[in-house]
CSV table of C-alpha atoms in Angstrom, one decimal:
chain,number,residue,atom,x,y,z
K,775,MET,CA,104.2,-53.0,29.4
K,776,LYS,CA,102.3,-52.1,32.6
K,777,LEU,CA,100.1,-54.5,33.3
K,778,PHE,CA,99.5,-54.8,37.6
K,779,PRO,CA,95.4,-54.1,38.9
K,780,ASN,CA,95.8,-51.0,41.6
K,781,THR,CA,97.6,-51.5,44.2
K,782,VAL,CA,98.4,-50.0,48.1
K,783,ILE,CA,102.3,-51.2,48.8
K,784,ASN,CA,103.0,-50.5,52.5
K,785,PHE,CA,106.5,-50.6,54.8
K,786,HIS,CA,107.7,-50.5,57.9
K,787,VAL,CA,111.4,-50.1,58.8
K,788,VAL,CA,113.7,-49.4,55.9
K,789,HIS,CA,117.3,-50.1,57.4
K,790,ASP,CA,118.8,-50.4,54.0
K,791,PRO,CA,118.4,-47.7,51.1
K,792,ILE,CA,120.4,-49.8,48.5
K,793,TRP,CA,117.3,-52.3,49.1
K,794,MET,CA,114.7,-49.4,49.1
K,795,GLU,CA,115.8,-47.0,45.4
K,796,PHE,CA,115.9,-50.7,43.9
K,797,VAL,CA,111.9,-51.6,44.6
K,798,LEU,CA,110.9,-47.8,44.6
K,799,LYS,CA,112.7,-47.7,40.8
K,800,THR,CA,110.7,-51.4,40.2
K,801,LEU,CA,107.1,-50.2,41.7
K,802,LYS,CA,108.1,-47.3,39.1
K,803,SER,CA,109.1,-49.4,36.1
K,804,LEU,CA,105.7,-51.5,36.5
K,805,PHE,CA,102.7,-49.4,37.9
K,806,ASN,CA,101.8,-45.4,37.8
K,807,MET,CA,102.3,-44.4,41.0
K,808,VAL,CA,99.7,-42.0,42.4
K,809,SER,CA,99.5,-40.3,46.1
K,810,ALA,CA,96.6,-40.8,48.5
K,811,GLN,CA,94.8,-38.0,47.2
K,812,HIS,CA,94.5,-39.9,44.1
K,813,ILE,CA,93.4,-42.6,45.8
K,814,GLU,CA,90.6,-40.3,48.1
K,815,SER,CA,89.1,-38.8,44.0
K,816,TYR,CA,88.8,-42.5,42.5
K,817,TYR,CA,86.3,-43.4,45.7
K,818,TYR,CA,84.7,-40.0,45.7
K,819,SER,CA,85.4,-37.7,42.5
K,820,GLY,CA,85.4,-40.6,39.6
K,821,GLU,CA,88.4,-40.0,39.2
K,822,LYS,CA,89.3,-43.6,36.8
K,823,LEU,CA,92.7,-45.7,37.9
K,824,LYS,CA,94.7,-47.7,35.9
K,825,ASN,CA,98.0,-49.6,37.0
K,826,ALA,CA,97.7,-47.5,40.1
K,827,CYS,CA,100.3,-47.9,42.9
K,828,HIS,CA,100.1,-45.9,45.9
K,829,ILE,CA,103.5,-46.5,48.9
K,830,THR,CA,102.5,-46.4,52.1
K,831,PHE,CA,104.7,-46.6,55.7
K,832,ASP,CA,103.9,-47.3,59.0
K,833,ASP,CA,104.5,-45.9,62.2
K,834,GLY,CA,107.5,-43.1,61.9
K,835,HIS,CA,110.4,-45.3,62.7
K,836,GLN,CA,113.8,-42.8,62.2
K,837,SER,CA,114.7,-45.1,59.0
K,838,PHE,CA,111.7,-43.2,56.9
K,839,TYR,CA,113.5,-40.6,56.8
K,840,TYR,CA,116.7,-41.4,56.5
K,841,ASN,CA,116.8,-43.8,54.2
K,842,VAL,CA,113.3,-43.4,52.6
K,843,PHE,CA,112.6,-39.3,52.2
K,844,PRO,CA,115.8,-38.9,50.3
K,845,LEU,CA,114.8,-41.3,47.3
K,846,LEU,CA,111.0,-40.2,47.3
K,847,LYS,CA,112.7,-36.6,46.4
K,848,GLU,CA,114.9,-37.7,44.0
K,849,LEU,CA,112.5,-40.2,42.3
K,850,ARG,CA,109.1,-37.7,43.4
K,851,ILE,CA,107.4,-40.6,44.3
K,852,PRO,CA,104.5,-39.5,46.4
K,853,ALA,CA,104.0,-41.7,50.1
K,854,THR,CA,101.7,-41.7,53.1
K,855,LEU,CA,103.1,-42.3,56.2
K,856,PHE,CA,100.8,-43.2,59.5
K,857,VAL,CA,101.9,-41.9,62.5
K,858,SER,CA,101.0,-41.2,66.4
K,859,PRO,CA,101.1,-37.3,67.6
K,860,LYS,CA,102.2,-39.2,71.1
K,861,ALA,CA,104.7,-41.5,69.9
K,862,ILE,CA,106.5,-38.8,68.1
K,863,LEU,CA,105.8,-35.7,70.8
K,864,ASN,CA,107.1,-37.6,74.1
K,865,ARG,CA,109.5,-39.8,72.3
K,866,GLU,CA,107.9,-42.7,73.0
K,867,ASN,CA,108.0,-46.3,71.1
K,868,PHE,CA,105.1,-48.4,70.3
K,869,TRP,CA,105.0,-51.4,72.5
K,870,PHE,CA,106.3,-54.1,69.5
K,871,GLN,CA,109.2,-51.6,69.2
K,872,GLU,CA,109.7,-51.9,73.2
K,873,ILE,CA,111.1,-55.5,72.8
K,874,GLY,CA,112.5,-55.6,70.0
K,875,ASN,CA,115.8,-57.0,71.4
K,876,TYR,CA,114.6,-58.8,74.4
K,877,ASN,CA,115.0,-62.5,74.8
K,878,ARG,CA,112.0,-63.9,73.6
K,879,GLN,CA,112.5,-66.8,75.7
K,880,ILE,CA,112.6,-65.3,78.7
K,881,PHE,CA,109.6,-62.8,77.5
K,882,LYS,CA,107.4,-65.9,76.0
K,883,LYS,CA,107.5,-66.7,79.7
K,884,ILE,CA,106.3,-64.3,81.6
K,885,ILE,CA,103.7,-63.6,79.6
K,886,LYS,CA,102.0,-67.8,79.0
K,887,ARG,CA,102.5,-66.8,82.4
K,888,GLN,CA,100.3,-64.1,82.6
K,889,ILE,CA,97.1,-65.4,80.7
K,890,ASN,CA,98.1,-68.9,82.2
K,891,ILE,CA,98.7,-71.3,79.9
K,892,ASN,CA,101.4,-73.9,80.3
K,893,ASN,CA,100.3,-76.3,78.4
K,894,SER,CA,103.6,-78.2,75.8
K,895,GLY,CA,101.8,-77.2,72.7
K,896,SER,CA,101.9,-74.2,73.5
K,897,GLN,CA,105.7,-73.8,72.7
K,898,LYS,CA,105.1,-73.4,69.2
K,899,ILE,CA,103.1,-70.8,69.2
K,900,PRO,CA,104.5,-67.5,68.2
K,901,LEU,CA,105.0,-64.4,71.0
K,902,ASN,CA,103.4,-62.2,68.5
K,903,SER,CA,100.5,-64.2,68.3
K,904,PHE,CA,100.1,-64.0,72.1
K,905,LEU,CA,100.7,-60.4,72.3
K,906,LYS,CA,98.2,-59.3,69.3
K,907,ASN,CA,95.3,-61.2,71.6
K,908,MET,CA,96.5,-58.6,73.9
K,909,ASP,CA,94.8,-55.3,75.5
K,910,LEU,CA,97.3,-52.6,75.7
K,911,GLU,CA,97.1,-52.6,79.5
K,912,ASN,CA,98.1,-55.9,79.9
K,913,ILE,CA,100.8,-55.9,77.2
K,914,TRP,CA,102.5,-53.2,79.3
K,915,LYS,CA,102.3,-55.0,82.7
K,916,VAL,CA,104.2,-57.8,80.8
K,917,ILE,CA,106.9,-55.6,79.5
K,918,GLU,CA,106.8,-54.3,82.6
K,919,GLN,CA,107.3,-57.0,84.6
K,920,TYR,CA,110.0,-58.6,81.7
K,921,GLN,CA,111.9,-55.0,82.9
K,922,LYS,CA,111.9,-55.3,86.9
K,923,GLN,CA,112.9,-59.7,86.0
K,924,MET,CA,116.5,-58.8,83.1
K,925,ASN,CA,117.0,-55.1,85.6
K,926,THR,CA,116.9,-53.3,81.8
K,927,GLY,CA,114.9,-50.1,81.7
K,928,PRO,CA,112.6,-48.5,78.3
K,929,THR,CA,114.5,-49.4,74.7
K,930,PRO,CA,115.5,-46.0,73.6
K,931,CYS,CA,113.3,-43.9,71.1
K,932,VAL,CA,113.5,-45.4,67.3
K,933,ASN,CA,110.9,-43.2,66.0
K,934,ILE,CA,111.8,-39.3,63.9
K,935,THR,CA,111.1,-36.4,66.0
K,936,SER,CA,108.3,-33.3,65.7
K,937,GLU,CA,110.5,-31.5,63.7
K,938,GLN,CA,111.2,-34.1,61.3
K,939,LEU,CA,107.0,-34.9,60.7
K,940,ILE,CA,106.5,-31.5,59.5
K,941,GLU,CA,109.1,-31.2,57.5
K,942,LEU,CA,108.1,-34.1,55.8
K,943,HIS,CA,104.0,-33.5,56.0
K,944,GLN,CA,105.9,-29.3,54.2
K,945,SER,CA,107.5,-31.3,51.3
K,946,GLY,CA,104.8,-32.0,49.6
K,947,LEU,CA,105.8,-35.9,49.0
K,948,VAL,CA,105.1,-37.2,52.1
K,949,THR,CA,101.2,-37.7,53.5
K,950,ILE,CA,100.6,-37.8,56.7
K,951,GLY,CA,97.7,-40.0,58.1
K,952,ALA,CA,96.7,-41.1,61.3
K,953,HIS,CA,97.9,-44.3,63.3
K,954,THR,CA,96.2,-44.4,66.6
K,955,MET,CA,98.1,-43.0,70.2
K,956,ASN,CA,99.8,-46.0,71.2
K,957,HIS,CA,99.3,-48.7,67.9
K,958,PRO,CA,96.8,-51.3,70.7
K,959,ILE,CA,94.8,-53.9,68.5
K,960,LEU,CA,92.3,-51.8,68.4
K,961,LYS,CA,89.3,-54.8,68.6
K,962,ASN,CA,90.8,-56.0,71.8
K,963,GLU,CA,90.0,-52.4,73.3
K,964,LYS,CA,86.8,-51.9,75.2
K,965,ASP,CA,84.5,-49.3,73.0
K,966,LYS,CA,85.4,-46.6,74.8
K,967,MET,CA,89.5,-47.2,74.2
K,968,ALA,CA,89.0,-48.2,70.9
K,969,SER,CA,86.9,-44.8,70.0
K,970,LEU,CA,89.7,-42.6,71.5
K,971,GLU,CA,93.2,-43.8,70.5
K,972,ILE,CA,91.2,-43.0,67.0
K,973,GLN,CA,90.3,-40.1,67.7
K,974,LYS,CA,93.0,-38.1,69.9
K,975,SER,CA,95.8,-39.8,67.0
K,976,ILE,CA,93.3,-37.7,64.6
K,977,GLU,CA,93.1,-34.2,66.6
K,978,GLY,CA,96.6,-33.9,67.6
K,979,LEU,CA,98.0,-35.0,64.3
K,980,LYS,CA,95.9,-32.4,62.9
K,981,ILE,CA,97.5,-29.7,65.8
K,982,LEU,CA,100.8,-30.0,65.2
K,983,LEU,CA,100.2,-30.3,61.4
K,984,ASN,CA,98.5,-27.5,61.3
K,985,ALA,CA,96.0,-29.4,58.6
K,986,ASP,CA,93.3,-31.9,58.6
K,987,ILE,CA,94.2,-35.5,58.9
K,988,LYS,CA,91.6,-37.5,56.5
K,989,TYR,CA,94.1,-40.5,56.5
K,990,PHE,CA,94.5,-43.6,58.4
K,991,ALA,CA,96.3,-46.8,59.0
K,992,TYR,CA,94.4,-49.6,60.7
K,993,PRO,CA,97.4,-50.8,63.7
K,994,ASN,CA,98.4,-54.5,62.6
K,995,GLY,CA,95.1,-54.4,59.9
K,996,VAL,CA,93.4,-57.4,59.5
K,997,PRO,CA,90.1,-57.2,58.8
K,998,GLY,CA,87.2,-58.8,61.5
K,999,LEU,CA,90.5,-59.7,63.2
K,1000,ASP,CA,91.6,-55.8,64.5
K,1001,PHE,CA,89.4,-54.5,63.6
K,1002,ASP,CA,85.4,-54.4,61.9
K,1003,GLU,CA,82.6,-51.7,62.0
K,1004,ARG,CA,82.7,-50.4,65.1
K,1005,GLU,CA,86.3,-48.2,64.6
K,1006,MET,CA,84.8,-47.6,60.8
K,1007,GLU,CA,81.7,-45.9,62.6
K,1008,VAL,CA,84.6,-44.0,64.7
K,1009,LEU,CA,86.6,-42.8,61.6
K,1010,ARG,CA,83.6,-41.8,59.8
K,1011,GLU,CA,82.7,-39.4,62.8
K,1012,ASN,CA,86.2,-38.0,63.2
K,1013,GLY,CA,85.5,-37.5,59.1
K,1014,ILE,CA,88.3,-39.5,58.1
K,1015,ALA,CA,88.3,-40.5,53.8
K,1016,LEU,CA,90.6,-44.0,54.0
K,1017,ALA,CA,91.3,-46.4,55.8
K,1018,PHE,CA,94.0,-49.2,55.3
K,1019,SER,CA,94.5,-52.7,56.0
K,1020,THR,CA,96.5,-55.2,55.5
K,1021,GLU,CA,94.6,-57.6,53.5
K,1022,ASN,CA,96.9,-59.0,51.1
K,1023,LYS,CA,94.3,-57.6,48.0
K,1024,SER,CA,94.3,-54.6,45.2
K,1025,PHE,CA,92.0,-52.3,45.4
K,1026,ASN,CA,89.0,-51.0,43.0
K,1027,LYS,CA,86.0,-50.2,43.6
K,1028,ARG,CA,83.5,-52.5,45.1
K,1029,ASN,CA,86.1,-52.1,48.5
K,1030,ASN,CA,85.2,-49.7,51.4
K,1031,PRO,CA,86.9,-46.6,51.9
K,1032,LEU,CA,87.5,-47.2,55.2
K,1033,ASN,CA,88.7,-50.5,54.7
K,1034,ILE,CA,91.2,-50.8,51.8
K,1035,PRO,CA,93.7,-53.2,51.0
K,1036,ARG,CA,96.9,-53.3,51.2
K,1037,ARG,CA,100.1,-55.8,50.6
K,1038,GLY,CA,103.0,-55.3,52.6
K,1039,ILE,CA,106.6,-55.8,51.3
K,1040,SER,CA,109.5,-56.1,53.2
K,1041,LYS,CA,112.5,-58.1,51.2
K,1042,GLY,CA,113.4,-59.6,48.4
K,1043,ASN,CA,114.6,-59.4,44.4
K,1044,ARG,CA,113.1,-58.0,41.7
K,1045,ILE,CA,111.3,-61.9,40.7
K,1046,PHE,CA,110.5,-62.2,44.0
K,1047,LEU,CA,108.3,-59.2,43.8
K,1048,ILE,CA,107.1,-59.8,40.6
K,1049,PHE,CA,106.2,-63.3,41.6
K,1050,LYS,CA,104.3,-61.4,44.8
K,1051,LEU,CA,102.5,-59.1,43.2
K,1052,LEU,CA,101.0,-61.2,40.3
K,1053,TRP,CA,100.2,-63.4,43.4
K,1054,GLY,CA,98.1,-61.0,44.6
K,1055,GLN,CA,95.1,-62.6,47.4
K,1056,HIS,CA,96.7,-66.3,46.7
K,1057,TRP,CA,99.8,-65.7,48.2
K,1058,ASP,CA,98.4,-66.1,52.5
K,1059,LYS,CA,97.9,-69.2,50.9
K,1060,LEU,CA,101.3,-70.4,49.4
K,1061,LYS,CA,102.7,-69.1,52.5
K,1062,ARG,CA,100.4,-71.7,54.4
K,1063,THR,CA,101.1,-74.3,52.1
K,1064,ILE,CA,105.0,-73.8,52.3
K,1065,GLY,CA,105.8,-72.5,56.2
K,1066,GLY,CA,102.6,-74.4,57.3
K,1067,LYS,CA,99.9,-72.2,60.2
K,1068,GLN,CA,101.0,-68.3,60.4
K,1069,GLU,CA,100.5,-65.8,62.6
K,1070,ASN,CA,96.9,-65.5,62.7
K,1071,ASP,CA,96.4,-68.7,62.1
K,1072,TYR,CA,97.6,-69.1,65.7
K,1073,ARG,CA,95.8,-65.9,66.7
K,1074,LEU,CA,92.5,-67.6,65.8
K,1075,MET,CA,93.6,-70.7,67.8
K,1076,LEU,CA,93.9,-68.8,70.8
K,1077,LYS,CA,90.6,-67.0,71.1
K,1078,ARG,CA,88.5,-70.7,70.3
K,1079,MET,CA,90.9,-71.9,73.9
K,1080,GLU,CA,89.5,-68.0,75.0
K,1081,VAL,CA,93.1,-67.6,76.0
K,1082,LEU,CA,93.2,-64.1,77.3
K,1083,PRO,CA,94.2,-62.3,80.5
């Protein structure tokens, strides 16, 4: 019996196709799997959805093409992939992909010098909490400092090619949405930069795919912390119908269509998946109860301390 509320579930990198097959089959047994177009109709045309699930993938990592796409075809499950035309056409990594194999201790020291914080209490703050409070210009400054100090060059590109993107688009199963040009935390950027990151990504994908781009996913995606009304207004001006956050909730008609929540999944067996789905919006509270402060808690703490470059 299918009893779960309407849900969007988000993934990023998928290295294990066996695990992915298990997850997709589990979701298909629990939900009615729907496309982004069904969700658009739900918000704008009165379509009724019950126990619906849509799956999305952010960033365009090559593992989507090799480990996920074949499963979507086999199981006939629709999905949305959010990408940057710049990252794909220029064969570039996003900043967080670039630092994937960095020595995190050394890199953290470089960041702390850049933002001039040396107190001992900062040792327990996660590396990403610092980075996600910085604008793109300063993120790439510390990356360049690390590369110079460690005498290393850019990381090889990990994202799909334009040919693969076009194949995905033409499959009829994968809807392509925009995800900015360079994956900044939009709220950290000035008005013009934030607007261009959104606008250029939509325009670039439209040209690349010769198709209208109607869907968008906010980088990192925490409402109020990573985006707010400023970004939603830019999306409205650029014809976006649906935009997705990473707020850990089910979706319903009370949502703003430009702020639709998504639950993230990156691991777990069937019991874990069902438990996470059942706990819903209480999952984050449970994580804090068990593990203490999380990444976003430290980000808020740094903002209160006015620790910015």
